[in-house]
Structures are given as structure tokens and as C-alpha cells.
Amino acid sequence: MIEESLNWEERYQEGDTGWDRGGPSPALMQWLEDAHLKEGSRVLIPGCGFGHEVLELAKRGHQVTGLDIAPSAITALNKSLSEVGASASSQGVCADLFEYEPAQPFDVIYEQTCLCTMTPMEYGKYEKQLHTWLKDDGVLLLLLMQTGDTGGPPFHCDLKDMRQLFDASRWSWPTKAPLLIQRPKGPRFELGFVLQRKG
């Protein structure tokens, strides 16, 4: 993970952040409108980057932790949280995903573009982390990157593979159609699902 962390930090320092929307994802705004987050929820956002979603949720009174491996991104996020007067219960944390251990599980995890940055060999380990980080019956707001390509990052998150990864023995999948979210540039898009953790 060290080499990857240096590469991500380099990209932030060089301003090479083409994945950044400059604001919260339309998916999060839709899920907020649909009331998938209870008032004052404890929320984790892995791979948060500059933390636009962290800021949006913090301003709405949620207790949000933004997690990223790039120090520059977390420094910028904590500065932004301070500027909007967010409470001390919201923060950016610089840590390796596979080493992060919160003091208590979260009510909600918002997973947008973290999974697709990993090699498929790491998917299983990451799914276990997500399951561990969530409380029983916690909610996973899951956006799956659709690239149609074989390489990455971002890697294509094939829906059939994702249903095997987030197995029905551990996760409840919705019956309704997913959200379809276009990326800011190019033909890529994301499919959005609300999963519930099984105990």
C-alpha cells in the first residue's frame, strides 16, 4: 500500500484530480431526499478525497468521518470543516483503509469511488472491512463504477461480480432499480444501491 499512497498524494499535490466533481454526488443528494440517513447518523466515507460529501452531511448534523490515504486531501477537508463550523464529531482521518479501526461501528457507510481504485484482488478484504465497520442492520450506500474497460483504476465493477462480493448471506440487496449517475466527464457512469448489513 505504500507505493499506492505515494501516488495518490502526488496526484493531489499536482492537482491531478480529474475524478473530483467539485461538489457532492447527485447520488448522495437523492439518498438524502429519500431519507436513507436517520437524523444525526454516524457516517463513514472511505476514500473521501476533498470530502464534498463529508461537508454536506456535516452541515446537515450528521457525525461524519472522512477517510483517505492522501495527507493533502485530509488537510484540505479538515480546513473546510473548520471553515463551515462543523462540530468536532465530524473529521477527516488520514489512514490506510486496511489498518483503520474506529472506536465503534457506523450507522452508514457511503462508498463511492474507493472500491474501484483497488485491484480486484483486494475486493474481498475491503468487503470484510465494510462489514466490520458497520453496525448490525447498518446501511451501505454503494456506488459501483461502470467503465466497460478491463484495466484501471478506476476498475469496472461488474454487477454480477459485485453481487457475489456483497453476498446475500451478509448483505440485503434492494429490489428496486439502481440509481444511474453519470460521471462529470466521459461515458463512465455509476450504479447506486442501498444495501443493509446482516448480523
Short mmCIF file of C-alpha atoms in Angstrom, two decimals:
data_model
loop_
_atom_site.label_atom_id
_atom_site.label_comp_id
_atom_site.label_asym_id
_atom_site.label_seq_id
_atom_site.Cartn_x
_atom_site.Cartn_y
_atom_site.Cartn_z
CA MET A 1 0.00 0.00 0.00
CA ILE A 2 2.95 2.41 0.46
CA GLU A 3 3.62 2.87 -3.24
CA GLU A 4 -0.09 3.50 -3.91
CA SER A 5 -0.33 6.04 -1.09
CA LEU A 6 2.60 7.99 -2.53
CA ASN A 7 0.99 8.02 -5.95
CA TRP A 8 -2.33 9.34 -4.64
CA GLU A 9 -0.59 12.04 -2.61
CA GLU A 10 1.40 13.03 -5.68
CA ARG A 11 -1.76 13.42 -7.70
CA TYR A 12 -3.32 15.70 -5.07
CA GLN A 13 -0.20 17.82 -4.85
CA GLU A 14 -0.05 18.16 -8.64
CA GLY A 15 -3.76 18.99 -8.92
CA ASP A 16 -4.34 15.83 -10.97
CA THR A 17 -7.80 15.14 -9.54
CA GLY A 18 -10.00 14.68 -12.60
CA TRP A 19 -12.36 12.42 -10.64
CA ASP A 20 -13.35 15.29 -8.32
CA ARG A 21 -16.82 16.72 -9.04
CA GLY A 22 -16.27 19.91 -7.07
CA GLY A 23 -19.38 19.16 -5.00
CA PRO A 24 -21.40 16.28 -3.52
CA SER A 25 -22.53 13.47 -5.78
CA PRO A 26 -26.11 13.57 -7.13
CA ALA A 27 -26.49 10.07 -5.66
CA LEU A 28 -25.94 11.31 -2.12
CA MET A 29 -28.41 14.15 -2.63
CA GLN A 30 -31.02 11.68 -3.89
CA TRP A 31 -30.43 9.32 -0.97
CA LEU A 32 -30.78 12.23 1.44
CA GLU A 33 -34.06 13.17 -0.21
CA ASP A 34 -35.22 9.55 0.11
CA ALA A 35 -34.38 9.64 3.84
CA HIS A 36 -31.88 6.77 3.86
CA LEU A 37 -29.93 8.53 6.65
CA LYS A 38 -31.56 8.99 10.03
CA GLU A 39 -31.01 12.28 11.84
CA GLY A 40 -27.58 12.51 13.47
CA SER A 41 -26.25 9.31 11.88
CA ARG A 42 -22.63 8.29 12.33
CA VAL A 43 -21.31 8.10 8.78
CA LEU A 44 -18.02 6.85 7.32
CA ILE A 45 -16.83 7.87 3.85
CA PRO A 46 -13.78 5.82 2.79
CA GLY A 47 -11.59 7.33 0.07
CA CYS A 48 -13.28 10.68 0.67
CA GLY A 49 -10.77 12.87 -1.18
CA PHE A 50 -11.55 16.54 -0.61
CA GLY A 51 -14.70 15.43 1.19
CA HIS A 52 -17.56 17.22 -0.55
CA GLU A 53 -19.95 14.58 0.78
CA VAL A 54 -18.41 14.85 4.26
CA LEU A 55 -19.11 18.57 4.29
CA GLU A 56 -22.67 18.17 3.02
CA LEU A 57 -23.52 15.60 5.68
CA ALA A 58 -21.77 17.51 8.47
CA LYS A 59 -23.75 20.66 7.62
CA ARG A 60 -26.92 18.58 7.98
CA GLY A 61 -25.99 17.50 11.50
CA HIS A 62 -24.55 14.04 10.84
CA GLN A 63 -21.39 12.84 12.58
CA VAL A 64 -19.10 12.16 9.64
CA THR A 65 -15.65 10.64 9.33
CA GLY A 66 -13.89 11.09 6.00
CA LEU A 67 -11.08 8.59 5.48
CA ASP A 68 -8.31 8.94 2.91
CA ILE A 69 -4.69 7.85 2.48
CA ALA A 70 -3.57 11.18 0.95
CA PRO A 71 -2.50 13.74 3.60
CA SER A 72 -3.14 16.70 1.27
CA ALA A 73 -6.77 15.68 0.79
CA ILE A 74 -7.39 15.26 4.53
CA THR A 75 -5.67 18.56 5.38
CA ALA A 76 -7.92 20.34 2.89
CA LEU A 77 -11.01 18.57 4.24
CA ASN A 78 -10.32 19.44 7.88
CA LYS A 79 -9.73 23.05 6.89
CA SER A 80 -13.08 23.10 5.08
CA LEU A 81 -14.86 21.52 8.06
CA SER A 82 -13.41 24.22 10.31
CA GLU A 83 -14.48 26.97 7.91
CA VAL A 84 -18.12 25.81 7.86
CA GLY A 85 -18.17 25.47 11.65
CA ALA A 86 -18.77 21.71 11.65
CA SER A 87 -18.88 20.12 15.08
CA ALA A 88 -15.93 18.20 16.47
CA SER A 89 -17.83 14.97 15.78
CA SER A 90 -17.03 15.35 12.06
CA GLN A 91 -13.45 14.96 10.91
CA GLY A 92 -11.06 13.84 8.23
CA VAL A 93 -8.72 10.97 9.11
CA CYS A 94 -5.56 10.10 7.17
CA ALA A 95 -5.12 6.33 7.33
CA ASP A 96 -4.73 3.15 5.32
CA LEU A 97 -8.12 1.55 4.71
CA PHE A 98 -6.91 -1.84 5.81
CA GLU A 99 -5.46 -0.55 9.07
CA TYR A 100 -8.23 1.82 10.16
CA GLU A 101 -10.10 0.70 13.29
CA PRO A 102 -12.87 3.01 14.53
CA ALA A 103 -13.78 3.14 18.21
CA GLN A 104 -17.31 1.99 17.37
CA PRO A 105 -19.21 0.84 14.27
CA PHE A 106 -21.01 3.29 12.00
CA ASP A 107 -24.69 3.63 11.15
CA VAL A 108 -23.98 4.36 7.49
CA ILE A 109 -21.09 3.97 5.06
CA TYR A 110 -21.07 5.96 1.84
CA GLU A 111 -18.91 4.09 -0.69
CA GLN A 112 -18.48 5.99 -3.93
CA THR A 113 -15.18 5.71 -5.75
CA CYS A 114 -12.98 3.86 -3.28
CA LEU A 115 -13.69 0.26 -4.30
CA CYS A 116 -12.99 0.96 -7.98
CA THR A 117 -9.50 2.30 -7.20
CA MET A 118 -8.40 -1.05 -5.77
CA THR A 119 -7.19 -4.06 -7.66
CA PRO A 120 -9.87 -6.78 -7.80
CA MET A 121 -7.59 -8.93 -5.62
CA GLU A 122 -8.27 -6.50 -2.74
CA TYR A 123 -12.07 -6.52 -3.08
CA GLY A 124 -12.69 -9.36 -0.63
CA LYS A 125 -10.55 -7.78 2.05
CA TYR A 126 -12.32 -4.45 1.57
CA GLU A 127 -15.79 -6.03 1.77
CA LYS A 128 -14.82 -7.51 5.13
CA GLN A 129 -13.73 -4.06 6.32
CA LEU A 130 -17.04 -2.51 5.27
CA HIS A 131 -18.97 -5.25 7.05
CA THR A 132 -16.85 -4.81 10.20
CA TRP A 133 -17.15 -1.01 10.19
CA LEU A 134 -20.97 -1.10 10.04
CA LYS A 135 -23.24 -1.87 12.96
CA ASP A 136 -25.87 -4.64 12.67
CA ASP A 137 -28.54 -3.52 10.19
CA GLY A 138 -26.32 -0.59 9.20
CA VAL A 139 -26.71 0.90 5.72
CA LEU A 140 -24.16 0.78 2.90
CA LEU A 141 -24.76 3.42 0.23
CA LEU A 142 -22.90 1.75 -2.62
CA LEU A 143 -21.93 3.28 -5.96
CA LEU A 144 -20.45 0.86 -8.48
CA MET A 145 -18.27 2.31 -11.23
CA GLN A 146 -19.13 1.18 -14.77
CA THR A 147 -16.27 1.70 -17.21
CA GLY A 148 -16.59 -1.19 -19.67
CA ASP A 149 -12.77 -1.41 -19.60
CA THR A 150 -10.55 -4.26 -18.45
CA GLY A 151 -7.90 -2.14 -16.70
CA GLY A 152 -7.90 0.57 -14.08
CA PRO A 153 -8.08 2.43 -11.90
CA PRO A 154 -10.89 3.05 -11.99
CA PHE A 155 -11.76 -0.62 -12.35
CA HIS A 156 -15.07 -1.76 -13.81
CA CYS A 157 -17.34 -3.10 -11.06
CA ASP A 158 -19.32 -5.78 -12.87
CA LEU A 159 -22.72 -6.17 -11.22
CA LYS A 160 -22.63 -9.97 -11.25
CA ASP A 161 -19.22 -9.92 -9.53
CA MET A 162 -20.43 -7.32 -7.02
CA ARG A 163 -23.43 -9.44 -6.05
CA GLN A 164 -21.02 -12.27 -5.30
CA LEU A 165 -18.70 -9.95 -3.39
CA PHE A 166 -21.53 -8.46 -1.32
CA ASP A 167 -23.07 -11.86 -0.76
CA ALA A 168 -26.76 -12.17 0.19
CA SER A 169 -25.75 -14.06 3.35
CA ARG A 170 -24.13 -10.85 4.65
CA TRP A 171 -25.96 -8.07 2.78
CA SER A 172 -29.59 -7.36 1.86
CA TRP A 173 -29.88 -6.03 -1.70
CA PRO A 174 -32.78 -3.79 -2.76
CA THR A 175 -35.41 -4.99 -5.20
CA LYS A 176 -35.84 -1.61 -6.89
CA ALA A 177 -33.77 -0.45 -9.86
CA PRO A 178 -30.44 1.25 -9.04
CA LEU A 179 -29.67 4.93 -9.39
CA LEU A 180 -27.79 5.74 -12.58
CA ILE A 181 -25.24 8.52 -12.06
CA GLN A 182 -23.19 9.91 -14.94
CA ARG A 183 -19.59 10.83 -14.24
CA PRO A 184 -18.64 14.51 -14.85
CA LYS A 185 -16.56 13.60 -17.90
CA GLY A 186 -16.68 10.80 -20.46
CA PRO A 187 -19.01 7.81 -20.90
CA ARG A 188 -18.46 6.23 -17.48
CA PHE A 189 -21.32 6.04 -15.00
CA GLU A 190 -22.15 4.62 -11.57
CA LEU A 191 -24.93 2.34 -10.38
CA GLY A 192 -26.22 3.20 -6.92
CA PHE A 193 -27.61 0.65 -4.46
CA VAL A 194 -28.69 0.84 -0.81
CA LEU A 195 -27.53 -2.35 0.96
CA GLN A 196 -28.23 -3.34 4.55
CA ARG A 197 -25.71 -5.23 6.65
CA LYS A 198 -26.85 -8.54 8.06
CA GLY A 199 -25.62 -9.50 11.52
#
